[in-house]
Amino acid sequence: MEVQEQIQKEILAAIKEYPRIIIHRHQRPDPDALGSQVGLAEILRTSFPDKEIYQVGGPVEGLEFLAEMQPVEDALYKGALVIVTDTANSPRISDERYALGDKLIKIDHHPNDEPYGDLVYVNTKASSCSEIIADFCFQFPDDLTMNQEAARLLYGGIVGDTGRFLYPATTPQTMRTAAELMSFGFDVTQLNRELDQKPMSVAKLSGYVYQNIHVDTNGAGKVMLPQEVLTEFQVVDSETAAVVSLPGSIDEVLAWAIFVQQPEGYYRVRLRSKGPIINELAKRHHGGGHPLASGANAKDLAEVEEIYQEIQQLCQAFVAEK
Ligand code: AMP
């Protein structure tokens, strides 16, 4: 804990030192990526009105109600402090100019597989990176000020990464932090609705997922979403986020993968588990993530089958141990 406090102080000192701060997050952002990135940006804007604070990265893909990105010229990176939130490995950072700054800080809650940056603050016990940013702000009340918009973004990030406070990473601290954020008076009902809302096409795809999931006797689940299915249901890759957690509510499912074929032919693999640890498997297939929620890639159907067999083995071993 003391080490963490020391790093938090060093991060605050760096923030105070630099007049220009540019904040990045991971590609294909989810609510926690945007919440932690722009939540931090809002806190810094309120706390240090004289500093230049930027949020940069690729398209926000359907999460425009949370935040938009800003255009930043290359020249602005000279002499700037760059902070990256919610991103375990440097290839996943959205906008590779993150490396052009004067100093780099990583703030994250994923396993610290690649400790890039001059300062690294990783807390894998936190439910979300948004929880880390909120706690960081509340830790230094003399220096950092929360505002309503930052609270909205950070709350949205926590709701997103905990599956509305359902997943096991939700702790008493998560609830305390969420309660504190809620007291800033943003419209919680509207935010929850925006996070939950889906187009009819995705609702219909949910039906397809339930109808077509294959589950073995040990609870290993597999859903294939080839390009033909995405086209038939008129959904794009980013919208599959809304169906990834669905198999978890089925009694017979223990761990599962949704294989989403990309226009180039390869498959994006979205892995989830109610018990067996799946992030080592993800790492073996060009991915990574949390013990119970990871992502990977399969170059073809042979690798899809390989990954599914590995999930089956994990489920089998898990069931045998019980
Ligand atoms: P997703 O299925 O994309 O929602 O990802 C679930 C978790 O796995 C997230 O916490 C991601 O950070 C992580 N993840 C997904 N894809 C990758 C990847 N290619 N490399 C490393 N981590 C990943």
Short mmCIF file of C-alpha atoms in Angstrom, two decimals, residues 50-298:
data_model
loop_
_atom_site.label_atom_id
_atom_site.label_comp_id
_atom_site.label_asym_id
_atom_site.label_seq_id
_atom_site.Cartn_x
_atom_site.Cartn_y
_atom_site.Cartn_z
CA ASP A 50 -4.03 27.24 -16.42
CA LYS A 51 -2.78 23.94 -17.81
CA GLU A 52 -3.51 22.62 -21.31
CA ILE A 53 -5.24 19.24 -21.02
CA TYR A 54 -6.03 17.06 -24.06
CA GLN A 55 -7.83 13.73 -24.59
CA VAL A 56 -6.79 11.89 -27.74
CA GLY A 57 -7.46 8.61 -29.52
CA GLY A 58 -9.37 6.94 -32.35
CA PRO A 59 -13.15 6.79 -32.84
CA VAL A 60 -15.29 6.27 -29.71
CA GLU A 61 -17.60 3.83 -31.55
CA GLY A 62 -21.13 4.40 -30.27
CA LEU A 63 -20.11 5.91 -26.92
CA GLU A 64 -20.36 9.53 -28.03
CA PHE A 65 -22.75 10.21 -25.14
CA LEU A 66 -19.76 9.71 -22.84
CA ALA A 67 -17.10 11.83 -24.53
CA GLU A 68 -15.47 12.95 -27.76
CA MET A 69 -11.76 13.13 -28.59
CA GLN A 70 -9.76 16.26 -29.44
CA PRO A 71 -7.44 16.94 -32.39
CA VAL A 72 -3.85 17.33 -31.18
CA GLU A 73 -0.96 18.44 -33.39
CA ASP A 74 2.26 16.43 -33.19
CA ALA A 75 4.14 19.52 -32.03
CA LEU A 76 2.09 19.66 -28.84
CA TYR A 77 3.75 16.46 -27.59
CA LYS A 78 7.08 18.27 -27.26
CA GLY A 79 7.65 18.86 -23.56
CA ALA A 80 4.28 17.34 -22.62
CA LEU A 81 3.36 14.84 -19.93
CA VAL A 82 1.51 11.86 -21.46
CA ILE A 83 -0.76 9.70 -19.31
CA VAL A 84 -2.25 6.44 -20.63
CA THR A 85 -5.22 4.92 -18.79
CA ASP A 86 -6.74 1.41 -18.84
CA THR A 87 -4.21 -0.04 -21.30
CA ALA A 88 -2.07 -3.06 -20.39
CA ASN A 89 0.27 -3.14 -23.39
CA SER A 90 1.74 -0.41 -25.55
CA PRO A 91 0.55 -1.83 -28.94
CA ARG A 92 -3.06 -1.40 -27.71
CA ILE A 93 -2.64 2.31 -26.95
CA SER A 94 -4.84 4.34 -29.27
CA ASP A 95 -2.68 6.86 -31.16
CA GLU A 96 0.95 5.83 -31.19
CA ARG A 97 2.13 9.40 -30.63
CA TYR A 98 1.89 8.62 -26.91
CA ALA A 99 5.64 7.99 -27.15
CA LEU A 100 6.44 11.55 -28.31
CA GLY A 101 5.99 13.22 -24.92
CA ASP A 102 8.59 14.22 -22.36
CA LYS A 103 7.39 11.83 -19.67
CA LEU A 104 5.00 8.86 -19.78
CA ILE A 105 2.70 7.55 -17.02
CA LYS A 106 0.74 4.29 -17.14
CA ILE A 107 -2.38 4.02 -14.93
CA ASP A 108 -4.22 0.69 -15.20
CA HIS A 109 -6.03 -2.18 -13.50
CA HIS A 110 -5.04 -5.04 -15.84
CA PRO A 111 -2.21 -7.45 -14.98
CA ASN A 112 0.99 -5.47 -15.49
CA ASP A 113 2.39 -7.57 -18.33
CA GLU A 114 4.18 -4.61 -19.91
CA PRO A 115 5.20 -1.92 -17.43
CA TYR A 116 5.72 0.78 -20.10
CA GLY A 117 6.27 4.34 -18.94
CA ASP A 118 8.45 6.33 -16.54
CA LEU A 119 5.88 5.94 -13.78
CA VAL A 120 3.64 2.89 -13.56
CA TYR A 121 0.61 2.80 -11.30
CA VAL A 122 -1.23 -0.52 -11.60
CA ASN A 123 -3.81 -1.79 -9.13
CA THR A 124 -5.25 -5.11 -10.32
CA LYS A 125 -7.58 -5.21 -7.31
CA ALA A 126 -9.54 -2.20 -8.57
CA SER A 127 -12.76 -3.00 -10.45
CA SER A 128 -11.88 -0.55 -13.17
CA CYS A 129 -9.41 2.13 -14.14
CA SER A 130 -12.18 4.65 -13.46
CA GLU A 131 -12.25 3.52 -9.82
CA ILE A 132 -8.48 4.11 -9.62
CA ILE A 133 -8.79 7.63 -11.07
CA ALA A 134 -11.69 8.53 -8.75
CA ASP A 135 -9.80 7.25 -5.68
CA PHE A 136 -6.66 9.10 -6.82
CA CYS A 137 -8.68 12.33 -6.95
CA PHE A 138 -10.33 11.79 -3.56
CA GLN A 139 -6.93 10.94 -2.05
CA PHE A 140 -5.63 14.48 -2.66
CA PRO A 141 -8.52 16.83 -1.82
CA ASP A 142 -6.18 19.82 -1.45
CA ASP A 143 -4.85 19.44 -4.98
CA LEU A 144 -7.48 17.67 -7.07
CA THR A 145 -11.14 18.59 -7.59
CA MET A 146 -13.88 16.31 -8.83
CA ASN A 147 -16.66 17.89 -10.87
CA GLN A 148 -20.04 16.64 -12.05
CA GLU A 149 -18.90 15.66 -15.54
CA ALA A 150 -15.85 13.79 -14.25
CA ALA A 151 -18.08 11.99 -11.74
CA ARG A 152 -20.51 11.01 -14.54
CA LEU A 153 -17.69 9.63 -16.70
CA LEU A 154 -16.00 7.73 -13.88
CA TYR A 155 -19.30 6.29 -12.65
CA GLY A 156 -20.03 5.16 -16.22
CA GLY A 157 -16.62 3.48 -16.39
CA ILE A 158 -17.24 1.60 -13.15
CA VAL A 159 -20.73 0.50 -14.25
CA GLY A 160 -19.28 -0.68 -17.57
CA ASP A 161 -16.38 -2.72 -16.21
CA THR A 162 -18.33 -4.29 -13.32
CA GLY A 163 -21.33 -5.24 -15.48
CA ARG A 164 -23.45 -2.99 -13.24
CA PHE A 165 -21.69 -4.08 -10.02
CA LEU A 166 -22.23 -7.78 -10.79
CA TYR A 167 -18.76 -9.10 -11.63
CA PRO A 168 -16.49 -10.43 -8.86
CA ALA A 169 -14.05 -7.49 -9.19
CA THR A 170 -16.74 -5.37 -7.47
CA THR A 171 -15.52 -4.68 -3.91
CA PRO A 172 -16.78 -2.67 -0.93
CA GLN A 173 -14.35 0.04 -2.08
CA THR A 174 -15.98 0.02 -5.55
CA MET A 175 -19.36 0.67 -3.95
CA ARG A 176 -17.97 3.45 -1.71
CA THR A 177 -16.32 5.15 -4.68
CA ALA A 178 -19.46 4.80 -6.82
CA ALA A 179 -21.59 6.25 -4.00
CA GLU A 180 -19.26 9.21 -3.63
CA LEU A 181 -19.35 9.84 -7.40
CA MET A 182 -23.14 9.55 -7.43
CA SER A 183 -23.35 12.40 -4.90
CA PHE A 184 -22.10 14.86 -7.54
CA GLY A 185 -25.63 15.04 -8.91
CA PHE A 186 -25.39 13.94 -12.54
CA ASP A 187 -28.40 12.16 -14.02
CA VAL A 188 -27.66 8.54 -13.02
CA THR A 189 -30.86 7.15 -14.54
CA GLN A 190 -30.11 8.67 -17.91
CA LEU A 191 -26.50 7.47 -17.86
CA ASN A 192 -27.54 3.92 -16.93
CA ARG A 193 -30.11 3.96 -19.72
CA GLU A 194 -27.56 5.22 -22.26
CA LEU A 195 -25.12 2.49 -21.23
CA ASP A 196 -27.80 -0.20 -21.44
CA GLN A 197 -29.63 0.92 -24.59
CA LYS A 198 -29.12 -1.13 -27.76
CA PRO A 199 -30.44 -0.97 -31.32
CA MET A 200 -33.02 -3.56 -32.46
CA SER A 201 -30.34 -5.21 -34.61
CA VAL A 202 -28.26 -6.02 -31.51
CA ALA A 203 -31.34 -7.22 -29.60
CA LYS A 204 -31.98 -9.67 -32.44
CA LEU A 205 -28.35 -10.75 -32.42
CA SER A 206 -28.80 -11.56 -28.70
CA GLY A 207 -31.49 -14.04 -29.69
CA TYR A 208 -29.08 -15.57 -32.21
CA VAL A 209 -26.38 -15.94 -29.54
CA TYR A 210 -28.75 -17.79 -27.17
CA GLN A 211 -30.03 -19.98 -30.00
CA ASN A 212 -26.63 -20.89 -31.39
CA ILE A 213 -24.30 -21.24 -28.42
CA HIS A 214 -22.58 -24.61 -28.28
CA VAL A 215 -21.86 -25.84 -24.73
CA ASP A 216 -19.95 -29.00 -23.80
CA THR A 217 -20.62 -31.16 -20.73
CA ASN A 218 -18.12 -29.18 -18.59
CA GLY A 219 -19.59 -25.79 -19.44
CA ALA A 220 -17.23 -24.64 -22.21
CA GLY A 221 -19.27 -22.36 -24.45
CA LYS A 222 -18.60 -21.29 -28.03
CA VAL A 223 -20.44 -18.79 -30.22
CA MET A 224 -19.38 -18.19 -33.83
CA LEU A 225 -20.22 -14.84 -35.40
CA PRO A 226 -18.94 -15.07 -39.00
CA GLN A 227 -19.22 -12.13 -41.37
CA GLU A 228 -22.43 -13.57 -42.92
CA VAL A 229 -24.16 -13.42 -39.53
CA LEU A 230 -22.95 -9.88 -38.80
CA THR A 231 -24.20 -8.83 -42.23
CA GLU A 232 -27.54 -10.64 -41.78
CA PHE A 233 -28.15 -8.91 -38.44
CA GLN A 234 -26.67 -5.62 -39.67
CA VAL A 235 -24.28 -5.26 -36.74
CA VAL A 236 -20.65 -4.16 -36.71
CA ASP A 237 -17.82 -5.59 -34.62
CA SER A 238 -17.98 -2.91 -31.89
CA GLU A 239 -21.67 -3.72 -31.27
CA THR A 240 -20.85 -7.31 -30.33
CA ALA A 241 -19.74 -5.91 -26.94
CA ALA A 242 -23.42 -5.94 -25.98
CA VAL A 243 -23.74 -9.72 -26.40
CA VAL A 244 -20.44 -10.89 -24.89
CA SER A 245 -21.74 -11.29 -21.33
CA LEU A 246 -25.03 -13.02 -22.29
CA PRO A 247 -23.84 -16.66 -22.03
CA GLY A 248 -22.85 -15.97 -18.40
CA SER A 249 -26.50 -16.04 -17.36
CA ILE A 250 -26.95 -19.63 -18.65
CA ASP A 251 -26.72 -22.27 -15.86
CA GLU A 252 -24.78 -24.74 -17.98
CA VAL A 253 -22.07 -22.27 -19.09
CA LEU A 254 -18.82 -21.97 -17.09
CA ALA A 255 -16.43 -20.23 -19.52
CA TRP A 256 -17.03 -19.12 -23.07
CA ALA A 257 -15.67 -17.47 -26.17
CA ILE A 258 -17.39 -15.41 -28.82
CA PHE A 259 -15.48 -15.55 -32.11
CA VAL A 260 -16.21 -12.45 -34.17
CA GLN A 261 -14.92 -12.66 -37.73
CA GLN A 262 -13.29 -9.48 -39.00
CA PRO A 263 -13.60 -8.18 -42.58
CA GLU A 264 -9.97 -9.29 -43.15
CA GLY A 265 -10.93 -12.88 -42.29
CA TYR A 266 -9.33 -13.41 -38.88
CA TYR A 267 -11.39 -13.73 -35.69
CA ARG A 268 -11.47 -11.41 -32.71
CA VAL A 269 -11.96 -13.65 -29.67
CA ARG A 270 -13.87 -12.36 -26.65
CA LEU A 271 -13.34 -14.62 -23.65
CA ARG A 272 -15.26 -14.66 -20.37
CA SER A 273 -15.35 -17.02 -17.39
CA LYS A 274 -17.24 -17.70 -14.18
CA GLY A 275 -14.31 -19.64 -12.67
CA PRO A 276 -11.47 -21.00 -14.85
CA ILE A 277 -8.66 -18.47 -15.38
CA ILE A 278 -8.58 -17.54 -19.05
CA ASN A 279 -6.03 -14.72 -19.47
CA GLU A 280 -3.04 -17.07 -19.90
CA LEU A 281 -4.92 -18.71 -22.77
CA ALA A 282 -5.57 -15.25 -24.23
CA LYS A 283 -1.87 -14.39 -24.03
CA ARG A 284 -1.00 -17.52 -26.02
CA HIS A 285 -3.22 -16.22 -28.83
CA HIS A 286 -2.09 -12.59 -29.29
CA GLY A 287 -4.23 -11.19 -26.51
CA GLY A 288 -4.48 -10.71 -22.80
CA GLY A 289 -6.73 -9.22 -20.17
CA HIS A 290 -8.13 -10.06 -16.75
CA PRO A 291 -8.32 -13.54 -15.19
CA LEU A 292 -12.07 -13.76 -15.96
CA ALA A 293 -12.42 -11.37 -18.94
CA SER A 294 -9.93 -11.38 -21.78
CA GLY A 295 -9.54 -10.88 -25.50
CA ALA A 296 -7.45 -12.65 -28.14
CA ASN A 297 -7.16 -13.23 -31.89
CA ALA A 298 -7.45 -16.35 -34.05
#
